Amino acid sequence: GNSVTQMEGPVTLSEEAFLTINCTYTATGYPSLFWYVQYPGEGLQLLLKATKADDKGSNKGFEATYRKETTSFHLEKGSVQVSDSAVYFCALPRDDKIIFGKGTRLHILP
Amino acid sequence: DTGVSQDPRHKITKRGQNVTFRCDPISEHNRLYWYRQTLGQGPEFLTYFQNEAQLEKSRLLSDRFSAERPKGSFSTLEIQRTEQGDSAMYLCASSLNGGTTGNTIYFGEGSWLTVV
């Protein structure tokens, strides 16, 4: 069945650094792909999504490109802020539900 | 605010007691999901409803767990005879139709359960 694997954290960066969080997937066909973010003590929020191959999802300065050649959906941001400190989850559908990676904790230092 | 709401946000209970969580989805959403999340892990699927019908249950949902959505609106998740291993955050989510087509699934803020 469909699955995702994302890089383990924690990832610690200084403010204004460039961010990449890797995510690779295994899937039948070309399902939608998602990144969700979880801020401390809160539930999950959809950060961005891509619904077909070669699409780029973007939101709040974050981007991810659906690359079928490398079965990847890496999350990137050019200049991170302290407020980006959170846990990020890569996700995709399996049957009629969304399944998540284990999450990558991001710490941004001022 | 018309997002997914969950109640209570935090619950501490003694081992062996029963607990119930409530979820109110976004009003027009016909799909409702329950997930469980433990520290350092991603959310794990428990069950989901299409309107009032419970369409799938994970193997994680032991017979001590029961979920209902009686009128296709709010849902409850009950855990009977709680065990320390039940300590987790229970997340509710809703969507219009399924998430497989790219429809966004919206999550509530979760209900933290601590079993002592």
mmCIF file of N, CA, C and O in Angstrom, chain B residues 23-106:
data_model
loop_
_atom_site.group_PDB
_atom_site.id
_atom_site.type_symbol
_atom_site.label_atom_id
_atom_site.label_comp_id
_atom_site.label_asym_id
_atom_site.label_seq_id
_atom_site.Cartn_x
_atom_site.Cartn_y
_atom_site.Cartn_z
ATOM 1 N N CYS B 23 -16.232 15.047 19.215
ATOM 2 C CA CYS B 23 -15.723 15.814 18.081
ATOM 3 C C CYS B 23 -16.894 16.412 17.317
ATOM 4 O O CYS B 23 -17.845 15.703 16.951
ATOM 5 N N ASP B 24 -16.798 17.709 17.068
ATOM 6 C CA ASP B 24 -17.762 18.390 16.201
ATOM 7 C C ASP B 24 -17.049 18.790 14.914
ATOM 8 O O ASP B 24 -16.176 19.668 14.937
ATOM 9 N N PRO B 25 -17.391 18.174 13.803
ATOM 10 C CA PRO B 25 -16.693 18.476 12.545
ATOM 11 C C PRO B 25 -17.188 19.784 11.946
ATOM 12 O O PRO B 25 -18.139 20.395 12.447
ATOM 13 N N ILE B 26 -16.560 20.186 10.881
ATOM 14 C CA ILE B 26 -17.046 21.313 10.084
ATOM 15 C C ILE B 26 -18.415 20.927 9.533
ATOM 16 O O ILE B 26 -18.594 19.804 9.063
ATOM 17 N N SER B 27 -19.361 21.839 9.598
ATOM 18 C CA SER B 27 -20.768 21.477 9.483
ATOM 19 C C SER B 27 -21.133 20.760 8.182
ATOM 20 O O SER B 27 -21.927 19.838 8.195
ATOM 21 N N GLU B 28 -20.588 21.122 7.076
ATOM 22 C CA GLU B 28 -21.012 20.484 5.826
ATOM 23 C C GLU B 28 -20.194 19.239 5.473
ATOM 24 O O GLU B 28 -20.432 18.597 4.453
ATOM 25 N N HIS B 29 -19.251 18.865 6.325
ATOM 26 C CA HIS B 29 -18.376 17.743 6.011
ATOM 27 C C HIS B 29 -19.049 16.412 6.305
ATOM 28 O O HIS B 29 -19.572 16.189 7.397
ATOM 29 N N ASN B 30 -19.000 15.494 5.340
ATOM 30 C CA ASN B 30 -19.627 14.196 5.534
ATOM 31 C C ASN B 30 -18.655 13.129 6.029
ATOM 32 O O ASN B 30 -19.053 12.111 6.548
ATOM 33 N N ARG B 31 -17.370 13.373 5.901
ATOM 34 C CA ARG B 31 -16.383 12.422 6.380
ATOM 35 C C ARG B 31 -15.831 12.887 7.733
ATOM 36 O O ARG B 31 -15.547 14.074 7.917
ATOM 37 N N LEU B 32 -15.684 11.935 8.641
ATOM 38 C CA LEU B 32 -15.103 12.239 9.963
ATOM 39 C C LEU B 32 -14.128 11.131 10.309
ATOM 40 O O LEU B 32 -14.445 9.946 10.179
ATOM 41 N N TYR B 33 -12.945 11.521 10.744
ATOM 42 C CA TYR B 33 -11.856 10.589 11.023
ATOM 43 C C TYR B 33 -11.434 10.724 12.480
ATOM 44 O O TYR B 33 -11.433 11.827 13.036
ATOM 45 N N TRP B 34 -10.971 9.621 13.043
ATOM 46 C CA TRP B 34 -10.274 9.627 14.326
ATOM 47 C C TRP B 34 -8.862 9.065 14.125
ATOM 48 O O TRP B 34 -8.687 8.016 13.461
ATOM 49 N N TYR B 35 -7.892 9.764 14.712
ATOM 50 C CA TYR B 35 -6.504 9.332 14.702
ATOM 51 C C TYR B 35 -5.984 9.342 16.139
ATOM 52 O O TYR B 35 -6.499 10.060 16.998
ATOM 53 N N ARG B 36 -4.914 8.594 16.364
ATOM 54 C CA ARG B 36 -4.219 8.630 17.642
ATOM 55 C C ARG B 36 -2.759 9.010 17.369
ATOM 56 O O ARG B 36 -2.143 8.525 16.411
ATOM 57 N N GLN B 37 -2.232 9.867 18.232
ATOM 58 C CA GLN B 37 -0.844 10.292 18.090
ATOM 59 C C GLN B 37 -0.134 10.179 19.422
ATOM 60 O O GLN B 37 -0.558 10.775 20.411
ATOM 61 N N THR B 38 0.959 9.421 19.455
ATOM 62 C CA THR B 38 1.791 9.354 20.648
ATOM 63 C C THR B 38 3.025 10.231 20.438
ATOM 64 O O THR B 38 3.347 10.614 19.306
ATOM 65 N N LEU B 39 3.717 10.509 21.528
ATOM 66 C CA LEU B 39 4.843 11.444 21.472
ATOM 67 C C LEU B 39 5.899 10.977 20.472
ATOM 68 O O LEU B 39 6.311 9.824 20.489
ATOM 69 N N GLY B 40 6.296 11.884 19.601
ATOM 70 C CA GLY B 40 7.353 11.583 18.654
ATOM 71 C C GLY B 40 6.926 10.778 17.453
ATOM 72 O O GLY B 40 7.771 10.370 16.640
ATOM 73 N N GLN B 41 5.637 10.537 17.320
ATOM 74 C CA GLN B 41 5.131 9.741 16.199
ATOM 75 C C GLN B 41 4.132 10.543 15.388
ATOM 76 O O GLN B 41 3.564 11.530 15.854
ATOM 77 N N GLY B 42 3.899 10.087 14.173
ATOM 78 C CA GLY B 42 2.853 10.689 13.365
ATOM 79 C C GLY B 42 1.496 10.146 13.764
ATOM 80 O O GLY B 42 1.397 9.121 14.442
ATOM 81 N N PRO B 43 0.437 10.822 13.354
ATOM 82 C CA PRO B 43 -0.915 10.330 13.654
ATOM 83 C C PRO B 43 -1.154 8.965 13.019
ATOM 84 O O PRO B 43 -0.765 8.734 11.872
ATOM 85 N N GLU B 44 -1.811 8.093 13.775
ATOM 86 C CA GLU B 44 -2.167 6.759 13.275
ATOM 87 C C GLU B 44 -3.678 6.679 13.137
ATOM 88 O O GLU B 44 -4.421 7.021 14.070
ATOM 89 N N PHE B 45 -4.121 6.192 12.014
ATOM 90 C CA PHE B 45 -5.548 6.107 11.713
ATOM 91 C C PHE B 45 -6.237 5.113 12.644
ATOM 92 O O PHE B 45 -5.735 4.017 12.885
ATOM 93 N N LEU B 46 -7.396 5.506 13.162
ATOM 94 C CA LEU B 46 -8.203 4.609 13.988
ATOM 95 C C LEU B 46 -9.470 4.165 13.272
ATOM 96 O O LEU B 46 -9.762 2.985 13.169
ATOM 97 N N THR B 47 -10.259 5.157 12.797
ATOM 98 C CA THR B 47 -11.530 4.821 12.178
ATOM 99 C C THR B 47 -12.055 6.032 11.416
ATOM 100 O O THR B 47 -11.579 7.147 11.619
ATOM 101 N N TYR B 48 -13.023 5.798 10.512
ATOM 102 C CA TYR B 48 -13.669 6.926 9.885
ATOM 103 C C TYR B 48 -15.123 6.629 9.558
ATOM 104 O O TYR B 48 -15.536 5.469 9.463
ATOM 105 N N PHE B 49 -15.879 7.720 9.420
ATOM 106 C CA PHE B 49 -17.307 7.674 9.130
ATOM 107 C C PHE B 49 -17.588 8.430 7.835
ATOM 108 O O PHE B 49 -16.989 9.462 7.568
ATOM 109 N N GLN B 50 -18.524 7.892 7.101
ATOM 110 C CA GLN B 50 -19.145 8.611 6.002
ATOM 111 C C GLN B 50 -20.576 8.853 6.466
ATOM 112 O O GLN B 50 -21.368 7.912 6.593
ATOM 113 N N ASN B 51 -20.886 10.100 6.738
ATOM 114 C CA ASN B 51 -22.148 10.425 7.415
ATOM 115 C C ASN B 51 -22.223 9.609 8.714
ATOM 116 O O ASN B 51 -21.301 9.672 9.505
ATOM 117 N N GLU B 52 -23.283 8.826 8.944
ATOM 118 C CA GLU B 52 -23.367 8.089 10.205
ATOM 119 C C GLU B 52 -22.779 6.683 10.110
ATOM 120 O O GLU B 52 -22.685 5.983 11.128
ATOM 121 N N ALA B 53 -22.362 6.270 8.943
ATOM 122 C CA ALA B 53 -21.849 4.913 8.768
ATOM 123 C C ALA B 53 -20.353 4.846 9.057
ATOM 124 O O ALA B 53 -19.563 5.611 8.489
ATOM 125 N N GLN B 54 -19.996 3.904 9.912
ATOM 126 C CA GLN B 54 -18.583 3.674 10.209
ATOM 127 C C GLN B 54 -18.044 2.722 9.149
ATOM 128 O O GLN B 54 -18.416 1.541 9.119
ATOM 129 N N LEU B 55 -17.162 3.204 8.285
ATOM 130 C CA LEU B 55 -16.761 2.438 7.117
ATOM 131 C C LEU B 55 -15.482 1.636 7.303
ATOM 132 O O LEU B 55 -15.257 0.669 6.585
ATOM 133 N N GLU B 56 -14.634 2.045 8.211
ATOM 134 C CA GLU B 56 -13.391 1.302 8.406
ATOM 135 C C GLU B 56 -12.900 1.478 9.827
ATOM 136 O O GLU B 56 -13.017 2.564 10.399
ATOM 137 N N LYS B 57 -12.371 0.407 10.378
ATOM 138 C CA LYS B 57 -11.749 0.449 11.699
ATOM 139 C C LYS B 57 -10.366 -0.165 11.611
ATOM 140 O O LYS B 57 -10.194 -1.249 11.061
ATOM 141 N N SER B 58 -9.393 0.504 12.181
ATOM 142 C CA SER B 58 -8.031 -0.011 12.202
ATOM 143 C C SER B 58 -7.906 -1.147 13.204
ATOM 144 O O SER B 58 -8.680 -1.239 14.171
ATOM 145 N N ARG B 59 -6.887 -1.973 12.998
ATOM 146 C CA ARG B 59 -6.597 -3.018 13.991
ATOM 147 C C ARG B 59 -6.180 -2.404 15.320
ATOM 148 O O ARG B 59 -6.195 -3.065 16.351
ATOM 149 N N LEU B 60 -5.769 -1.118 15.290
ATOM 150 C CA LEU B 60 -5.415 -0.429 16.533
ATOM 151 C C LEU B 60 -6.620 -0.245 17.429
ATOM 152 O O LEU B 60 -6.483 -0.036 18.637
ATOM 153 N N LEU B 61 -7.806 -0.290 16.848
ATOM 154 C CA LEU B 61 -9.037 -0.030 17.593
ATOM 155 C C LEU B 61 -9.488 -1.327 18.252
ATOM 156 O O LEU B 61 -10.285 -2.084 17.682
ATOM 157 N N SER B 62 -8.975 -1.557 19.470
ATOM 158 C CA SER B 62 -9.336 -2.795 20.163
ATOM 159 C C SER B 62 -10.805 -2.745 20.575
ATOM 160 O O SER B 62 -11.483 -1.725 20.441
ATOM 161 N N ASP B 63 -11.279 -3.862 21.148
ATOM 162 C CA ASP B 63 -12.693 -3.915 21.516
ATOM 163 C C ASP B 63 -13.007 -3.009 22.704
ATOM 164 O O ASP B 63 -14.170 -2.842 23.062
ATOM 165 N N ARG B 64 -11.986 -2.398 23.305
ATOM 166 C CA ARG B 64 -12.261 -1.424 24.383
ATOM 167 C C ARG B 64 -12.620 -0.056 23.806
ATOM 168 O O ARG B 64 -13.049 0.824 24.532
ATOM 169 N N PHE B 65 -12.385 0.109 22.526
ATOM 170 C CA PHE B 65 -12.647 1.390 21.862
ATOM 171 C C PHE B 65 -13.938 1.291 21.062
ATOM 172 O O PHE B 65 -14.169 0.303 20.356
ATOM 173 N N SER B 66 -14.756 2.321 21.167
ATOM 174 C CA SER B 66 -15.938 2.370 20.310
ATOM 175 C C SER B 66 -16.168 3.811 19.871
ATOM 176 O O SER B 66 -15.993 4.743 20.654
ATOM 177 N N ALA B 67 -16.529 3.974 18.625
ATOM 178 C CA ALA B 67 -16.802 5.292 18.074
ATOM 179 C C ALA B 67 -18.186 5.288 17.453
ATOM 180 O O ALA B 67 -18.619 4.287 16.884
ATOM 181 N N GLU B 68 -18.853 6.429 17.588
ATOM 182 C CA GLU B 68 -20.187 6.585 17.019
ATOM 183 C C GLU B 68 -20.320 7.944 16.369
ATOM 184 O O GLU B 68 -19.643 8.899 16.748
ATOM 185 N N ARG B 69 -21.227 8.006 15.444
ATOM 186 C CA ARG B 69 -21.601 9.283 14.828
ATOM 187 C C ARG B 69 -23.095 9.180 14.531
ATOM 188 O O ARG B 69 -23.505 9.022 13.381
ATOM 189 N N PRO B 70 -23.913 9.257 15.558
ATOM 190 C CA PRO B 70 -25.320 8.838 15.458
ATOM 191 C C PRO B 70 -26.166 9.581 14.439
ATOM 192 O O PRO B 70 -27.023 8.991 13.807
ATOM 193 N N LYS B 71 -25.964 10.822 14.237
ATOM 194 C CA LYS B 71 -26.806 11.565 13.297
ATOM 195 C C LYS B 71 -25.982 12.132 12.155
ATOM 196 O O LYS B 71 -26.432 13.033 11.449
ATOM 197 N N GLY B 72 -24.801 11.598 11.991
ATOM 198 C CA GLY B 72 -23.972 12.086 10.903
ATOM 199 C C GLY B 72 -23.388 13.459 11.141
ATOM 200 O O GLY B 72 -22.882 14.088 10.218
ATOM 201 N N SER B 73 -23.468 13.917 12.415
ATOM 202 C CA SER B 73 -22.874 15.234 12.708
ATOM 203 C C SER B 73 -21.693 15.035 13.658
ATOM 204 O O SER B 73 -20.622 14.644 13.208
ATOM 205 N N PHE B 74 -21.913 15.226 14.967
ATOM 206 C CA PHE B 74 -20.806 15.056 15.903
ATOM 207 C C PHE B 74 -20.492 13.569 16.074
ATOM 208 O O PHE B 74 -21.297 12.689 15.716
ATOM 209 N N SER B 75 -19.326 13.299 16.638
ATOM 210 C CA SER B 75 -18.911 11.925 16.892
ATOM 211 C C SER B 75 -18.358 11.815 18.307
ATOM 212 O O SER B 75 -17.868 12.805 18.873
ATOM 213 N N THR B 76 -18.448 10.616 18.866
ATOM 214 C CA THR B 76 -17.821 10.335 20.149
ATOM 215 C C THR B 76 -16.897 9.141 20.005
ATOM 216 O O THR B 76 -17.151 8.224 19.220
ATOM 217 N N LEU B 77 -15.816 9.191 20.770
ATOM 218 C CA LEU B 77 -14.878 8.078 20.864
ATOM 219 C C LEU B 77 -14.787 7.704 22.336
ATOM 220 O O LEU B 77 -14.398 8.537 23.160
ATOM 221 N N GLU B 78 -15.193 6.491 22.659
ATOM 222 C CA GLU B 78 -15.164 6.035 24.044
ATOM 223 C C GLU B 78 -14.089 4.973 24.210
ATOM 224 O O GLU B 78 -13.941 4.084 23.361
ATOM 225 N N ILE B 79 -13.349 5.091 25.294
ATOM 226 C CA ILE B 79 -12.358 4.076 25.654
ATOM 227 C C ILE B 79 -12.791 3.493 26.991
ATOM 228 O O ILE B 79 -12.912 4.229 27.983
ATOM 229 N N GLN B 80 -13.032 2.206 27.003
ATOM 230 C CA GLN B 80 -13.425 1.540 28.250
ATOM 231 C C GLN B 80 -12.209 0.908 28.911
ATOM 232 O O GLN B 80 -11.258 0.490 28.239
ATOM 233 N N ARG B 81 -12.246 0.856 30.227
ATOM 234 C CA ARG B 81 -11.195 0.183 31.017
ATOM 235 C C ARG B 81 -9.818 0.656 30.544
ATOM 236 O O ARG B 81 -8.979 -0.127 30.107
ATOM 237 N N THR B 82 -9.588 1.948 30.654
ATOM 238 C CA THR B 82 -8.367 2.534 30.120
ATOM 239 C C THR B 82 -7.121 1.882 30.696
ATOM 240 O O THR B 82 -7.090 1.444 31.851
ATOM 241 N N GLU B 83 -6.090 1.840 29.858
ATOM 242 C CA GLU B 83 -4.779 1.321 30.222
ATOM 243 C C GLU B 83 -3.753 2.424 29.999
ATOM 244 O O GLU B 83 -3.993 3.364 29.236
ATOM 245 N N GLN B 84 -2.597 2.289 30.653
ATOM 246 C CA GLN B 84 -1.574 3.321 30.511
ATOM 247 C C GLN B 84 -1.148 3.484 29.058
ATOM 248 O O GLN B 84 -0.808 4.582 28.620
ATOM 249 N N GLY B 85 -1.176 2.424 28.301
ATOM 250 C CA GLY B 85 -0.811 2.491 26.884
ATOM 251 C C GLY B 85 -1.784 3.284 26.039
ATOM 252 O O GLY B 85 -1.490 3.585 24.882
ATOM 253 N N ASP B 86 -2.928 3.635 26.598
ATOM 254 C CA ASP B 86 -3.893 4.460 25.872
ATOM 255 C C ASP B 86 -3.526 5.943 25.930
ATOM 256 O O ASP B 86 -4.141 6.762 25.236
ATOM 257 N N SER B 87 -2.570 6.289 26.756
ATOM 258 C CA SER B 87 -2.156 7.685 26.870
ATOM 259 C C SER B 87 -1.637 8.180 25.529
ATOM 260 O O SER B 87 -0.700 7.614 24.957
ATOM 261 N N ALA B 88 -2.272 9.211 25.010
ATOM 262 C CA ALA B 88 -1.964 9.710 23.672
ATOM 263 C C ALA B 88 -2.809 10.945 23.416
ATOM 264 O O ALA B 88 -3.643 11.319 24.238
ATOM 265 N N MET B 89 -2.590 11.545 22.255
ATOM 266 C CA MET B 89 -3.504 12.584 21.795
ATOM 267 C C MET B 89 -4.437 11.959 20.762
ATOM 268 O O MET B 89 -3.976 11.288 19.832
ATOM 269 N N TYR B 90 -5.709 12.204 20.931
ATOM 270 C CA TYR B 90 -6.714 11.676 20.012
ATOM 271 C C TYR B 90 -7.187 12.827 19.135
ATOM 272 O O TYR B 90 -7.715 13.823 19.617
ATOM 273 N N LEU B 91 -6.953 12.665 17.861
ATOM 274 C CA LEU B 91 -7.234 13.713 16.894
ATOM 275 C C LEU B 91 -8.466 13.368 16.078
ATOM 276 O O LEU B 91 -8.615 12.239 15.612
ATOM 277 N N CYS B 92 -9.308 14.347 15.895
ATOM 278 C CA CYS B 92 -10.466 14.205 15.028
ATOM 279 C C CYS B 92 -10.237 15.073 13.797
ATOM 280 O O CYS B 92 -9.608 16.147 13.881
ATOM 281 N N ALA B 93 -10.719 14.626 12.664
ATOM 282 C CA ALA B 93 -10.577 15.390 11.422
ATOM 283 C C ALA B 93 -11.831 15.210 10.589
ATOM 284 O O ALA B 93 -12.552 14.218 10.737
ATOM 285 N N SER B 94 -12.085 16.153 9.716
ATOM 286 C CA SER B 94 -13.238 16.025 8.836
ATOM 287 C C SER B 94 -12.900 16.524 7.442
ATOM 288 O O SER B 94 -11.956 17.284 7.245
ATOM 289 N N SER B 95 -13.674 16.043 6.486
ATOM 290 C CA SER B 95 -13.486 16.480 5.106
ATOM 291 C C SER B 95 -14.794 16.355 4.355
ATOM 292 O O SER B 95 -15.717 15.655 4.785
ATOM 293 N N LEU B 96 -14.850 17.054 3.234
ATOM 294 C CA LEU B 96 -15.976 16.901 2.317
ATOM 295 C C LEU B 96 -15.590 15.801 1.346
ATOM 296 O O LEU B 96 -14.677 15.954 0.556
ATOM 297 N N ASN B 97 -16.257 14.683 1.453
ATOM 298 C CA ASN B 97 -15.900 13.485 0.698
ATOM 299 C C ASN B 97 -14.519 13.014 1.152
ATOM 300 O O ASN B 97 -14.060 13.346 2.226
ATOM 301 N N GLY B 98 -13.823 12.251 0.327
ATOM 302 C CA GLY B 98 -12.624 11.625 0.802
ATOM 303 C C GLY B 98 -11.382 12.445 0.556
ATOM 304 O O GLY B 98 -11.340 13.302 -0.308
ATOM 305 N N GLY B 99 -10.332 12.155 1.323
ATOM 306 C CA GLY B 99 -9.066 12.858 1.134
ATOM 307 C C GLY B 99 -8.281 12.340 -0.039
ATOM 308 O O GLY B 99 -7.316 12.962 -0.463
ATOM 309 N N THR B 100 -8.694 11.204 -0.592
ATOM 310 C CA THR B 100 -7.913 10.610 -1.663
ATOM 311 C C THR B 100 -7.980 11.428 -2.946
ATOM 312 O O THR B 100 -7.108 11.327 -3.787
ATOM 313 N N THR B 101 -9.005 12.227 -3.085
ATOM 314 C CA THR B 101 -9.143 13.029 -4.302
ATOM 315 C C THR B 101 -8.479 14.383 -4.159
ATOM 316 O O THR B 101 -8.610 15.229 -5.035
ATOM 317 N N GLY B 102 -7.788 14.575 -3.051
ATOM 318 C CA GLY B 102 -7.140 15.864 -2.840
ATOM 319 C C GLY B 102 -7.955 16.817 -2.007
ATOM 320 O O GLY B 102 -7.518 17.931 -1.736
ATOM 321 N N ASN B 103 -9.173 16.392 -1.610
ATOM 322 C CA ASN B 103 -9.945 17.247 -0.716
ATOM 323 C C ASN B 103 -9.219 17.364 0.613
ATOM 324 O O ASN B 103 -8.719 16.399 1.152
ATOM 325 N N THR B 104 -9.193 18.568 1.129
ATOM 326 C CA THR B 104 -8.429 18.815 2.342
ATOM 327 C C THR B 104 -9.110 18.188 3.548
ATOM 328 O O THR B 104 -10.330 18.279 3.706
ATOM 329 N N ILE B 105 -8.322 17.552 4.380
ATOM 330 C CA ILE B 105 -8.800 17.047 5.664
ATOM 331 C C ILE B 105 -8.388 18.053 6.724
ATOM 332 O O ILE B 105 -7.219 18.437 6.811
ATOM 333 N N TYR B 106 -9.343 18.493 7.513
ATOM 334 C CA TYR B 106 -9.115 19.508 8.540
ATOM 335 C C TYR B 106 -9.114 18.840 9.910
ATOM 336 O O TYR B 106 -10.046 18.093 10.227
#
